[in-house]
Short mmCIF file of C-alpha atoms in Angstrom, two decimals:
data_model
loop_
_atom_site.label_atom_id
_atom_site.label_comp_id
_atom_site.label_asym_id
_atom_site.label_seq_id
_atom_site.Cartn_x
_atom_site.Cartn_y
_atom_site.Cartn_z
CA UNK A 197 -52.38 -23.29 -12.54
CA UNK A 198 -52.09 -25.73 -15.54
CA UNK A 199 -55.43 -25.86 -17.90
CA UNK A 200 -56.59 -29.12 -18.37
CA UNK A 201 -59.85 -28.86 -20.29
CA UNK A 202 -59.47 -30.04 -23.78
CA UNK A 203 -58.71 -28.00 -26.38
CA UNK A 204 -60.91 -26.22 -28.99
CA UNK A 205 -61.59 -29.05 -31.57
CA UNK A 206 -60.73 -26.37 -34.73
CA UNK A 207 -57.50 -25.94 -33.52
CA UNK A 208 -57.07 -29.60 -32.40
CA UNK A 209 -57.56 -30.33 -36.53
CA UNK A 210 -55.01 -27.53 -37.18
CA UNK A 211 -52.47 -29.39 -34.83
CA UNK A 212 -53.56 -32.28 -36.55
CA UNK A 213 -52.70 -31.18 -39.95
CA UNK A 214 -49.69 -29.69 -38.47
CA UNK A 215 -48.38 -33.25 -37.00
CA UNK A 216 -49.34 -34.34 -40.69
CA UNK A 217 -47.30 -32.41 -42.20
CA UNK A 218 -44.13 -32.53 -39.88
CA UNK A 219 -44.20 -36.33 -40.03
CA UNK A 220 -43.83 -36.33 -43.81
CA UNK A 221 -40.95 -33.17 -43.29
CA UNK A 222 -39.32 -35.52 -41.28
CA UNK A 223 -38.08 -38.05 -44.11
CA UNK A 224 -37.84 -35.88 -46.96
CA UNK A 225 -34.03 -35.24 -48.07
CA UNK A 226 -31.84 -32.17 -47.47
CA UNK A 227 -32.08 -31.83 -51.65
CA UNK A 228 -35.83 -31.15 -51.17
CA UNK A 229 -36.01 -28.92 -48.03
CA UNK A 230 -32.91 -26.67 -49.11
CA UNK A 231 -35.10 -25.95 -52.47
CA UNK A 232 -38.50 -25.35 -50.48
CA UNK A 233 -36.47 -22.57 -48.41
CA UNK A 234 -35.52 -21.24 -51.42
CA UNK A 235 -38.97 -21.02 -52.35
CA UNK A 236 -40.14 -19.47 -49.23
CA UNK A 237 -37.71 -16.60 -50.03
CA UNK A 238 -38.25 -16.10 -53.59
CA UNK A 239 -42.09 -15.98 -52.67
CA UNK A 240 -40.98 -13.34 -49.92
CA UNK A 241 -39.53 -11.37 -52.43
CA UNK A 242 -42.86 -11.52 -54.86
CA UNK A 243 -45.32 -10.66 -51.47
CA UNK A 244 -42.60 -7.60 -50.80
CA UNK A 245 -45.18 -4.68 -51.63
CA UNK A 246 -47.79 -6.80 -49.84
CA UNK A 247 -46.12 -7.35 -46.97
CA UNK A 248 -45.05 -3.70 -46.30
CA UNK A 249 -48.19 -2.34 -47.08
CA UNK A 250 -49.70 -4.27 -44.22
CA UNK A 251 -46.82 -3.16 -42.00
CA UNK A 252 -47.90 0.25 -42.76
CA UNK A 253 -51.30 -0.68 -42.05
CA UNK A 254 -50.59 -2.26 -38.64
CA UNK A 255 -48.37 0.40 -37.74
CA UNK A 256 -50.99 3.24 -38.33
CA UNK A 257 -53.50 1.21 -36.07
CA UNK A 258 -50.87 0.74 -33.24
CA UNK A 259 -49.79 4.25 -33.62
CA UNK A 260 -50.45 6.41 -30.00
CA UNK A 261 -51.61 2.78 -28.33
CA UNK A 262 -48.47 0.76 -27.25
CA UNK A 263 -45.29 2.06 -25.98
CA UNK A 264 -42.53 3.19 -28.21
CA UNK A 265 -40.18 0.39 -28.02
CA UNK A 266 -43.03 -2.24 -29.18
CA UNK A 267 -43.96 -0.18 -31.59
CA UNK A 268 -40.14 -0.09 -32.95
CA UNK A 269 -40.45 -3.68 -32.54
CA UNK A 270 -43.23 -3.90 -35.13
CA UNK A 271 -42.47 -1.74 -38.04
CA UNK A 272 -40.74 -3.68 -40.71
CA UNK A 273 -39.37 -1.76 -43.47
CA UNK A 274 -37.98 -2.58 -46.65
CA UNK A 275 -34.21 -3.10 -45.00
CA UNK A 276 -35.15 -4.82 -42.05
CA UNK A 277 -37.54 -7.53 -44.84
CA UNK A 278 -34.22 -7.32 -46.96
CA UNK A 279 -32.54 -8.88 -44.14
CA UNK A 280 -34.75 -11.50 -42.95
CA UNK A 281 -35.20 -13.06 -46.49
CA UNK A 282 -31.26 -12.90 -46.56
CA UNK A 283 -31.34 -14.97 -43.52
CA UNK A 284 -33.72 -17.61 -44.86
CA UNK A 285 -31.13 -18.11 -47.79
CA UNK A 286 -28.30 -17.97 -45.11
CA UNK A 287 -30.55 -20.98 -42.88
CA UNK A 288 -30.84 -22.70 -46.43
CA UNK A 289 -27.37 -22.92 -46.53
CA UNK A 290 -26.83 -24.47 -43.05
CA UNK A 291 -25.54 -27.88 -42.45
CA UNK A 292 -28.99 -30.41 -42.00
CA UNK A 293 -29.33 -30.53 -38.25
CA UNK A 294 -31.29 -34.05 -38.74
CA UNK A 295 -29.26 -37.26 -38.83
CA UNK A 296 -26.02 -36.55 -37.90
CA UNK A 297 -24.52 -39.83 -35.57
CA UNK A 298 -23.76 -38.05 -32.52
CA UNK A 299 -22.44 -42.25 -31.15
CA UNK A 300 -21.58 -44.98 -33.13
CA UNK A 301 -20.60 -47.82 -31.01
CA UNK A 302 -20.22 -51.69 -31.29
CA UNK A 303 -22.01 -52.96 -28.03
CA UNK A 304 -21.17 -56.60 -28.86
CA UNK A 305 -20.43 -58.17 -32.19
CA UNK A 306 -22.94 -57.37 -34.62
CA UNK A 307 -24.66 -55.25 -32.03
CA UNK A 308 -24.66 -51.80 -33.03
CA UNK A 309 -25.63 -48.46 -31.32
CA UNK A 310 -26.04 -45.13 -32.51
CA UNK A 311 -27.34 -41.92 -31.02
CA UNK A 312 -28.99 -39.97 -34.15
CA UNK A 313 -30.26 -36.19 -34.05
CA UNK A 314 -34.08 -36.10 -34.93
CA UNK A 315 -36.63 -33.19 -35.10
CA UNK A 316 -38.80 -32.32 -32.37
CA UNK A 317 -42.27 -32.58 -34.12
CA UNK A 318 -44.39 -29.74 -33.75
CA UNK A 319 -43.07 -25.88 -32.46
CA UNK A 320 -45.20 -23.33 -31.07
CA UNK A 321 -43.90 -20.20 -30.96
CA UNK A 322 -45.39 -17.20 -28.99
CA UNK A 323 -43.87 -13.95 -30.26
CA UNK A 324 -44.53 -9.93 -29.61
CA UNK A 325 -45.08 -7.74 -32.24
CA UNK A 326 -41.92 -8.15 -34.30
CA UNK A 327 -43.53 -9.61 -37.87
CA UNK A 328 -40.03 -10.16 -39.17
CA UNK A 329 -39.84 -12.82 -36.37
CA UNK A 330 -42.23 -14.74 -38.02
CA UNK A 331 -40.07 -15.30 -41.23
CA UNK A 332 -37.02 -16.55 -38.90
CA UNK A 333 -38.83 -19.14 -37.04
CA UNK A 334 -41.01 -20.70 -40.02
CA UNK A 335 -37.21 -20.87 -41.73
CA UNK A 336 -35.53 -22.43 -39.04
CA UNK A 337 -38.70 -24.85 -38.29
CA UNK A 338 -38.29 -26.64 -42.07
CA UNK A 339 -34.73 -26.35 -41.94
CA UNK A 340 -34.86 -28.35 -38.71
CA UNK A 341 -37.89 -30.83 -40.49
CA UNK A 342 -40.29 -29.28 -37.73
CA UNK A 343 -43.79 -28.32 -38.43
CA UNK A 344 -44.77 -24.83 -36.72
CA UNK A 345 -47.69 -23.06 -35.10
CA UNK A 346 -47.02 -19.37 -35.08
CA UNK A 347 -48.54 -16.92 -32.83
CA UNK A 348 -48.00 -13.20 -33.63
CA UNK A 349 -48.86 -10.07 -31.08
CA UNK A 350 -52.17 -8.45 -32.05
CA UNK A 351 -50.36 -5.56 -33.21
CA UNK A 352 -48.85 -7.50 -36.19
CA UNK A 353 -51.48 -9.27 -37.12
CA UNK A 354 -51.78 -8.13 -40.88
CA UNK A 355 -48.23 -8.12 -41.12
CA UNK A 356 -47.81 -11.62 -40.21
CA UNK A 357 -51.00 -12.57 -42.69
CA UNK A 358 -49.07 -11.56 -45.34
CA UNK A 359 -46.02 -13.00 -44.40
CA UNK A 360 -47.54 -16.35 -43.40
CA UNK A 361 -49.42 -16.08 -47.26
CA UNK A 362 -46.26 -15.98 -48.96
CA UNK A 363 -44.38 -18.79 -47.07
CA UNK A 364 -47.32 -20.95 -47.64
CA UNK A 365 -47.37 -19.84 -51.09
CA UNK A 366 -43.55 -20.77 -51.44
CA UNK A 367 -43.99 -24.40 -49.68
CA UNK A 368 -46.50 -24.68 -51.72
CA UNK A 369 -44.25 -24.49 -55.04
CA UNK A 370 -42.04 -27.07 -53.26
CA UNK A 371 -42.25 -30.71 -51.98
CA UNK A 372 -43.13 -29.75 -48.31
CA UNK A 373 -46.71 -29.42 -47.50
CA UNK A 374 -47.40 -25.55 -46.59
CA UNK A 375 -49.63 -26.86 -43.74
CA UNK A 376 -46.00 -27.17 -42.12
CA UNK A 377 -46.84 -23.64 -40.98
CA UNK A 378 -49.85 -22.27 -39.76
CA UNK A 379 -50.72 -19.07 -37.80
CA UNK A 380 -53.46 -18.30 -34.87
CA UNK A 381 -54.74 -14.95 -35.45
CA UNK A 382 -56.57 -14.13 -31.53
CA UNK A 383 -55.62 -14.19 -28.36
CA UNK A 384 -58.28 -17.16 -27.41
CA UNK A 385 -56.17 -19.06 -29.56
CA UNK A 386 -52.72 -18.48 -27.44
CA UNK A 387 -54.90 -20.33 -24.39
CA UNK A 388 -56.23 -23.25 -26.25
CA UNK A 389 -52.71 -23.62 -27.70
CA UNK A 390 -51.10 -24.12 -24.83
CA UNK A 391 -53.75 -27.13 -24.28
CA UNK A 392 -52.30 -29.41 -27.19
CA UNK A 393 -49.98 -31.18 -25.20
CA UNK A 394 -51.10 -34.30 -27.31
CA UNK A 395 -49.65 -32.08 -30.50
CA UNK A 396 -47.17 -30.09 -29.63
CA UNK A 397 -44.02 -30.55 -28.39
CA UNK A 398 -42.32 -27.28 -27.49
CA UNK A 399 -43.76 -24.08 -26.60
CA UNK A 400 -41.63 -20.98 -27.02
CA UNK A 401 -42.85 -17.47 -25.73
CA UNK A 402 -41.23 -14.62 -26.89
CA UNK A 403 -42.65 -11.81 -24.49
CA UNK A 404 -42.36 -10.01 -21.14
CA UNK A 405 -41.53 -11.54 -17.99
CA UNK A 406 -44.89 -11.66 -16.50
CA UNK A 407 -46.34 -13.57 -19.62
CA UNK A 408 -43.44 -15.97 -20.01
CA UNK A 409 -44.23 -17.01 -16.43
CA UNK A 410 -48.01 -16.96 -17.23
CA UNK A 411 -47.03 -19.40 -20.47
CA UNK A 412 -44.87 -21.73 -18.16
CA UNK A 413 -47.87 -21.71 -15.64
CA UNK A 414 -50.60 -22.93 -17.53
CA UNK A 415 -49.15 -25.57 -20.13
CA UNK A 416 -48.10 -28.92 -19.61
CA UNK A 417 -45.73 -28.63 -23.07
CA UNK A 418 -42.15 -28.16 -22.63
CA UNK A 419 -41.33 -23.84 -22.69
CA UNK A 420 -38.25 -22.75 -23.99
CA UNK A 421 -37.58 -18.87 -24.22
CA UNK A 422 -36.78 -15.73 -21.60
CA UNK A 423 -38.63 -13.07 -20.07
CA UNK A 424 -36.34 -9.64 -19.52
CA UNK A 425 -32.90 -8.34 -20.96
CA UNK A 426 -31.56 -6.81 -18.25
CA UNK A 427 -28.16 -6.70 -19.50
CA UNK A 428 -25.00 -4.37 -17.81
CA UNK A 429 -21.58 -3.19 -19.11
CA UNK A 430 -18.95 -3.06 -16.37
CA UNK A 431 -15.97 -0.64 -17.41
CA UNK A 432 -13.36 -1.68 -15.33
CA UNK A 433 -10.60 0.27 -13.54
CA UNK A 434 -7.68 -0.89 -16.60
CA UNK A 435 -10.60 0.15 -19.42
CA UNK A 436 -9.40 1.63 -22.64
CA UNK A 437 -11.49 5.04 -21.82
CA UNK A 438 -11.83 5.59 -26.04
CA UNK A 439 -12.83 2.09 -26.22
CA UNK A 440 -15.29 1.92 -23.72
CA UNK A 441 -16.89 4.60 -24.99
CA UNK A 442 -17.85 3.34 -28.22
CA UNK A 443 -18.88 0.44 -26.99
CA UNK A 444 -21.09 2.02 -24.49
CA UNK A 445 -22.55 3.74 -27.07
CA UNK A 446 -23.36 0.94 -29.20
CA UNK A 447 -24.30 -1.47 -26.67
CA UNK A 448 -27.16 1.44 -25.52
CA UNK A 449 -28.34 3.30 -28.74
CA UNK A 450 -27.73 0.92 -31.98
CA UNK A 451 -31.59 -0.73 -31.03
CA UNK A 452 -32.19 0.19 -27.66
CA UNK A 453 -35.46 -1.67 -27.98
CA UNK A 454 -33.55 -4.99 -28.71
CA UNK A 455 -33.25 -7.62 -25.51
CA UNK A 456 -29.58 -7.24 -25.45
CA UNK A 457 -29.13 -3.45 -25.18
CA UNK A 458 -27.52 -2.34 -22.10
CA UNK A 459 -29.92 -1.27 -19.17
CA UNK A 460 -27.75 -0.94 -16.78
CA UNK A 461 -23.87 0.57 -16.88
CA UNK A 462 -21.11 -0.04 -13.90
CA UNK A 463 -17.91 1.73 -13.61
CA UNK A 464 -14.72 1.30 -11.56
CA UNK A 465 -14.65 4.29 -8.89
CA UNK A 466 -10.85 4.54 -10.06
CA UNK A 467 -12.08 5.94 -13.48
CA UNK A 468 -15.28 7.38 -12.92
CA UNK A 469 -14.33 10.65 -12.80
CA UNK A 470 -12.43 10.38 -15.94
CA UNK A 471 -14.59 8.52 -17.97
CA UNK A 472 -18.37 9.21 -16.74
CA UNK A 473 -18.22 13.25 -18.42
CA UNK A 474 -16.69 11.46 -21.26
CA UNK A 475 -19.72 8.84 -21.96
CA UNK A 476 -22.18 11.30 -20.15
CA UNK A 477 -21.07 13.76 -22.97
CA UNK A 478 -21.44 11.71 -25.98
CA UNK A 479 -24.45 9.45 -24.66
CA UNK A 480 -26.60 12.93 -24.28
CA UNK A 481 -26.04 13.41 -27.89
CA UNK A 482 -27.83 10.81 -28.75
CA UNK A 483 -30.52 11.56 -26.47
CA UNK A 484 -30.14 9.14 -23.55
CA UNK A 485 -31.65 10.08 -20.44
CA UNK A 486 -28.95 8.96 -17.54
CA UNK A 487 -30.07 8.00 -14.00
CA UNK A 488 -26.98 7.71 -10.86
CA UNK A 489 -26.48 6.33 -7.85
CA UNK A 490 -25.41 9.12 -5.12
CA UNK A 491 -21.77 8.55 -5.95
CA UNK A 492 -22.36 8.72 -10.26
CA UNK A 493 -24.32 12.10 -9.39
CA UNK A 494 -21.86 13.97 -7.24
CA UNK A 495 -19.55 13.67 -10.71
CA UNK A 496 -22.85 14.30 -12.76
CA UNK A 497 -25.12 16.29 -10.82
CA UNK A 498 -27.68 16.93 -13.41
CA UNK A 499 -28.44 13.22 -13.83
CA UNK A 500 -31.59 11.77 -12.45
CA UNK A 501 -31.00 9.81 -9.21
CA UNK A 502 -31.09 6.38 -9.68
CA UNK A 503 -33.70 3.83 -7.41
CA UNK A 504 -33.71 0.08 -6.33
CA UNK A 505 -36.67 -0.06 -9.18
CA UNK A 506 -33.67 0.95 -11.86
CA UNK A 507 -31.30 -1.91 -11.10
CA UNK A 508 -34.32 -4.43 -12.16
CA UNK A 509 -35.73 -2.42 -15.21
CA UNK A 510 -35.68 -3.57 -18.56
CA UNK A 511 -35.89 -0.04 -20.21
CA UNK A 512 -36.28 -0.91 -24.05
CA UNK A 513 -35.61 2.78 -24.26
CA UNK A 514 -32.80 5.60 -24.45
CA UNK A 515 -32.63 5.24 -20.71
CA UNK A 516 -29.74 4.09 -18.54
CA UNK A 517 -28.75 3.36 -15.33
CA UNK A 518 -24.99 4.07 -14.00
CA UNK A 519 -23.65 2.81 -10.93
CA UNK A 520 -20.03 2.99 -9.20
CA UNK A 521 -18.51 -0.09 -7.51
CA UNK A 522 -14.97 -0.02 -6.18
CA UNK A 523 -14.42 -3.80 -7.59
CA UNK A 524 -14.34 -6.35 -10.13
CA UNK A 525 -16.10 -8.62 -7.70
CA UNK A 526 -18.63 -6.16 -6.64
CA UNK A 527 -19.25 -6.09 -10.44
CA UNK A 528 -19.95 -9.21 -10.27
CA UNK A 529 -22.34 -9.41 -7.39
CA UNK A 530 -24.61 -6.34 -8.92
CA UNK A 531 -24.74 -8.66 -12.37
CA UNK A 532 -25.66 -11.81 -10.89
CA UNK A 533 -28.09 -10.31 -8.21
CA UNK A 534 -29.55 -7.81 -10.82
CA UNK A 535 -29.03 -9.29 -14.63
CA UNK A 536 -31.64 -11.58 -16.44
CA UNK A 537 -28.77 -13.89 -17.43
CA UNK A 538 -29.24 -12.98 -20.94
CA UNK A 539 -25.62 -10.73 -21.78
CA UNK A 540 -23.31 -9.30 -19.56
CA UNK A 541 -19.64 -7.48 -20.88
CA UNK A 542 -16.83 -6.22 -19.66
CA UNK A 543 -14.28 -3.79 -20.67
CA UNK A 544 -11.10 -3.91 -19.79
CA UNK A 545 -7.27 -4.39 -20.92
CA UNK A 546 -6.91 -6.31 -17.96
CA UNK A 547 -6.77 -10.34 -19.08
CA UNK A 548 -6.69 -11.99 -15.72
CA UNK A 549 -9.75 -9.20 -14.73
CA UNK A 550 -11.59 -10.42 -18.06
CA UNK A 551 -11.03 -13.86 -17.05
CA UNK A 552 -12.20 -13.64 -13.94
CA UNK A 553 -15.48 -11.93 -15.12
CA UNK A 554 -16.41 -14.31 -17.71
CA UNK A 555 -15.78 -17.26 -15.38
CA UNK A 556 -18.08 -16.01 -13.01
CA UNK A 557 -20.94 -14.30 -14.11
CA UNK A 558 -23.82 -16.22 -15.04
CA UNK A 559 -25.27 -15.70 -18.07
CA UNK A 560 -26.05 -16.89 -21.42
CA UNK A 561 -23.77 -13.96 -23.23
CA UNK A 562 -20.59 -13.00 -21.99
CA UNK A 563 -18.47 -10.37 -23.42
CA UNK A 564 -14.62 -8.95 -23.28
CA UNK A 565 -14.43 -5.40 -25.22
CA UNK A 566 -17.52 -5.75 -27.55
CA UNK A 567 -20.65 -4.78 -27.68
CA UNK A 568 -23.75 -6.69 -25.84
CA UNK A 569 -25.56 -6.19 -29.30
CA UNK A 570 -23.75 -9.00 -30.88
CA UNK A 571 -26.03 -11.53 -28.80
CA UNK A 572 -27.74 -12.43 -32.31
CA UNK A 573 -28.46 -15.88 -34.36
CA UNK A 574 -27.38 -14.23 -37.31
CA UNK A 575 -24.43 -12.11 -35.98
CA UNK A 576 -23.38 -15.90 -34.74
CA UNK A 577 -23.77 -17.48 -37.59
CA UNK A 578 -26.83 -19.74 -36.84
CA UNK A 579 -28.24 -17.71 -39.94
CA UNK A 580 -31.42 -16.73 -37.58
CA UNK A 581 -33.22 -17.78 -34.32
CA UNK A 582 -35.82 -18.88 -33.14
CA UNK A 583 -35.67 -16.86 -29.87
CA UNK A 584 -33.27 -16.48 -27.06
CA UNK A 585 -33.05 -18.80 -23.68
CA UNK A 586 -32.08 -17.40 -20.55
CA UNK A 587 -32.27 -20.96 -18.55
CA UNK A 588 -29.36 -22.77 -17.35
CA UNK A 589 -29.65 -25.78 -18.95
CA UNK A 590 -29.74 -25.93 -23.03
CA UNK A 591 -30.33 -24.74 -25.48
CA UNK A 592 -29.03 -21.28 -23.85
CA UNK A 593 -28.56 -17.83 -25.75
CA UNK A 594 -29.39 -17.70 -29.29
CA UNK A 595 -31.88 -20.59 -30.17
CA UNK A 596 -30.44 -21.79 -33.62
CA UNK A 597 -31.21 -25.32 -35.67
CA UNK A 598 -29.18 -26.75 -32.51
CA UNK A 599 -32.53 -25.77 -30.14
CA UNK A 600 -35.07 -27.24 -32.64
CA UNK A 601 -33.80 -31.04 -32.65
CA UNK A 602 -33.34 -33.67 -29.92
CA UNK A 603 -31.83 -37.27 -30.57
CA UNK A 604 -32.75 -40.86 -30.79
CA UNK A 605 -30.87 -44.02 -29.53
CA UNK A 606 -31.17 -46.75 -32.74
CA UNK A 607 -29.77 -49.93 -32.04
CA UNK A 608 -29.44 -53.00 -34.29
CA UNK A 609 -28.40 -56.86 -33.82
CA UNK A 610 -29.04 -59.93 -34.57
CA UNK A 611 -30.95 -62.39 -32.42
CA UNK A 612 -29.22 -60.51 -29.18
CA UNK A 613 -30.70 -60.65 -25.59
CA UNK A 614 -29.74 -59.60 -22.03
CA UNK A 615 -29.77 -62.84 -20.77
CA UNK A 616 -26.59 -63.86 -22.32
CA UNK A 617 -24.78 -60.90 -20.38
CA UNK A 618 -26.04 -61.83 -16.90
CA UNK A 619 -25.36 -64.48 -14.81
CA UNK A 620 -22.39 -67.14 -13.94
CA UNK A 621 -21.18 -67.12 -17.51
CA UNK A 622 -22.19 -63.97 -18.39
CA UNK A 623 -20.62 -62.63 -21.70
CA UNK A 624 -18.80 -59.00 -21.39
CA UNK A 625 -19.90 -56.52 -23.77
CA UNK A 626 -17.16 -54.73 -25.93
CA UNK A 627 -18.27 -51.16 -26.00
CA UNK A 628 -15.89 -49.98 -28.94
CA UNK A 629 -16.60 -46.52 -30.35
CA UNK A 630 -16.59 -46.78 -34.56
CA UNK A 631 -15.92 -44.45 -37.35
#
């Protein structure tokens, strides 16, 4: 059901002052929005203390009332803060996303086209309790020349205060207006939000399933994001066993709360007996509780038996599935009929088998003999994102500056109208691409 009733008039003035602010963004030069990122991470850097102390704060509250992989999620220490203000120096350093001539071409004599990347306007962005998230958007959103409305989870709601202080603060040492980026604090606010179709131009939720649909339900703004990672490894029958392994390993335990962890592992009946004790072996090390299908179990009895439920779990956890198939293709079948098109690998030694697997399964990530985990803005180089699409058409994976700007058509000439190109003597336009 979309909402139609209009939107609470206080946050109407904040969308307002948000439009305000992008508008101006929007003409400023690269000089003077590389040097207000720079601000927002010295300022960062000043609000550390601050910042961590109402991590601590948030995470004592949550503490015993949300499940363990949100509450992962939310506690920011002082690595992972290291990090994130390292990748608002890394987005500084970016190429400008804004006004690069995507077409340059001569329509006629002195009647000139070009195609010219622009920002969006206005973001809103939706996110669960991961504070740190907070940091990468508002960076990307100047970067790109958008303004932002940011939307923690309750859980993070100090955390993302303090954060939201200090980038404000920053802007505010800097030629870009800090009411550029503005946070909403309840959830009454995430409904009325998704009312300001008049100020807002793209909505992206960064949350489960059922509340991605929910968002795409009742908004008539543009939604950009995805709901589960249900993401598989396949280790195929011509597998490097040591390899596959490792990679197993780190595709399951290095954050199993992270969207691209592994939920779900396949293996080639030709090797499972060889290489399921082997992973079983080192994955209960690490504490991962294993659930098999009927043929996984008769080589590891102890295991939990697997159910249909498994197959379309997103864990978030040091749980994983394992299933059997007797084929590449079948491999295949399970990821496409299973997977939340997020990121799906293989391993394998096998080229044409690799080949074949990253031709046909459809997904936003796919992988030859690395680990799912690398399905990252940073680890590809976008210096953060802003979340991660699942939907076919783009932006898809990793939302970088790419996902934040659209394009306009500018054309210029001099006293030129169709007329002269239709009819008996029409003239014929010369459509010649220029440097």
């Amino acid at each position: 059901m979309i909402i139609y009733q209009a939107a609470d008039s206080d946050l109407i003035a904040i969308a307002q002052k948000t439009r305000l602010a992008a508008s101006k963004l929007a003409v400023v030069s690269s000089e003077v929005k590389t040097r207000a990122i720079e601000a927002i991470a010295i300022a960062l850097e000043s609000a550390k203390d601050e910042i961590l102390q109402a991590n601590i704060t948030d995470c004592e509250a949550a503490a015993e009332k949300i499940a363990k992989p949100l509450y992962k999620r939310l506690q920011l220490d002082e690595h992972k803060l290291r990090d994130a203000i390292a990748g608002v120096r890394d987005v500084g350093k970016l190429s400008d996303p804004v006004g690069a001539v995507q077409i340059h071409r001569e329509i006629d004599t002195n009647l000139i086209l070009k195609r010219i990347t622009s920002p969006l306007g206005v973001l809103g962005v939706i996110f669960e309790a991961r504070p740190e998230a907070a940091i990468q958007i508002a960076s990307l959103a100047i970067k790109s020349r958008n303004g932002v409305i940011l939307k923690g989870g309750k859980e993070a709601i100090r955390s993302c205060e303090a954060i939201v202080k200090a980038i404000k603060q920053g802007l505010s040492e800097s030629a870009v207006n800090p009411d550029a980026v503005q946070l909403l604090t309840t959830r009454e606010e995430t409904i009325e939000l998704l009312k300001l179709d008049k100020y807002v131009d793209l909505i992206i939720p960064r949350g489960s399933n059922s509340f991605v649909r929910f968002v795409q339900e009742n908004t008539r703004i543009p939604v950009l994001g995805h709901a589960d990672g249900i993401c598989h490894l396949y280790v195929d029958k011509a597998a490097d066993i040591a390899k596959a392994v490792t990679i197993t390993i780190d595709s399951k335990t290095q954050y199993p709360a992270a969207c691209n962890a592994i939920e779900t592992l396949l293996v080639h009946s030709d090797i499972a007996t060889t290489f399921l004790p082997k992973v079983a072996d080192a994955l209960e090390k690490v504490n991962v509780e294993l659930r098999g299908d009927e043929r996984t179990r008769d080589i590891l009895p102890n295991i939990v038996a697997a159910t249909e439920e498994d197959w379309e779990t997103e864990y978030s956890d040091l749980i994983l599935s394992i299933k059997i198939v007797d084929s590449l293709q079948e491999a295949i079948a399970h990821i496409n009929d299973y997977g939340s098109r997020h990121t799906e690998a293989i391993i394998t030694e096998d080229s044409e088998a690799a080949k074949t697997f990253l031709a046909l399964v459809n997904a936003a990530g796919v992988y030859h003999n690395c680990s799912t985990r690398f399905a990252d803005g940073f680890r590809y180089g976008f210096g953060a994102e802003v979340g991660i699409s699942t939907q076919q058409m783009p932006p898809r994976g990793p939302v970088g500056l790419e996902g934040l700007v659209t394009y306009k058509y500018q054309m210029i000439g001099d006293g030129h109208v169709v007329s002269t190109y239709t009819g008996k003597n029409a003239k014929s336009f010369t459509h010649r691409d220029l440097k």
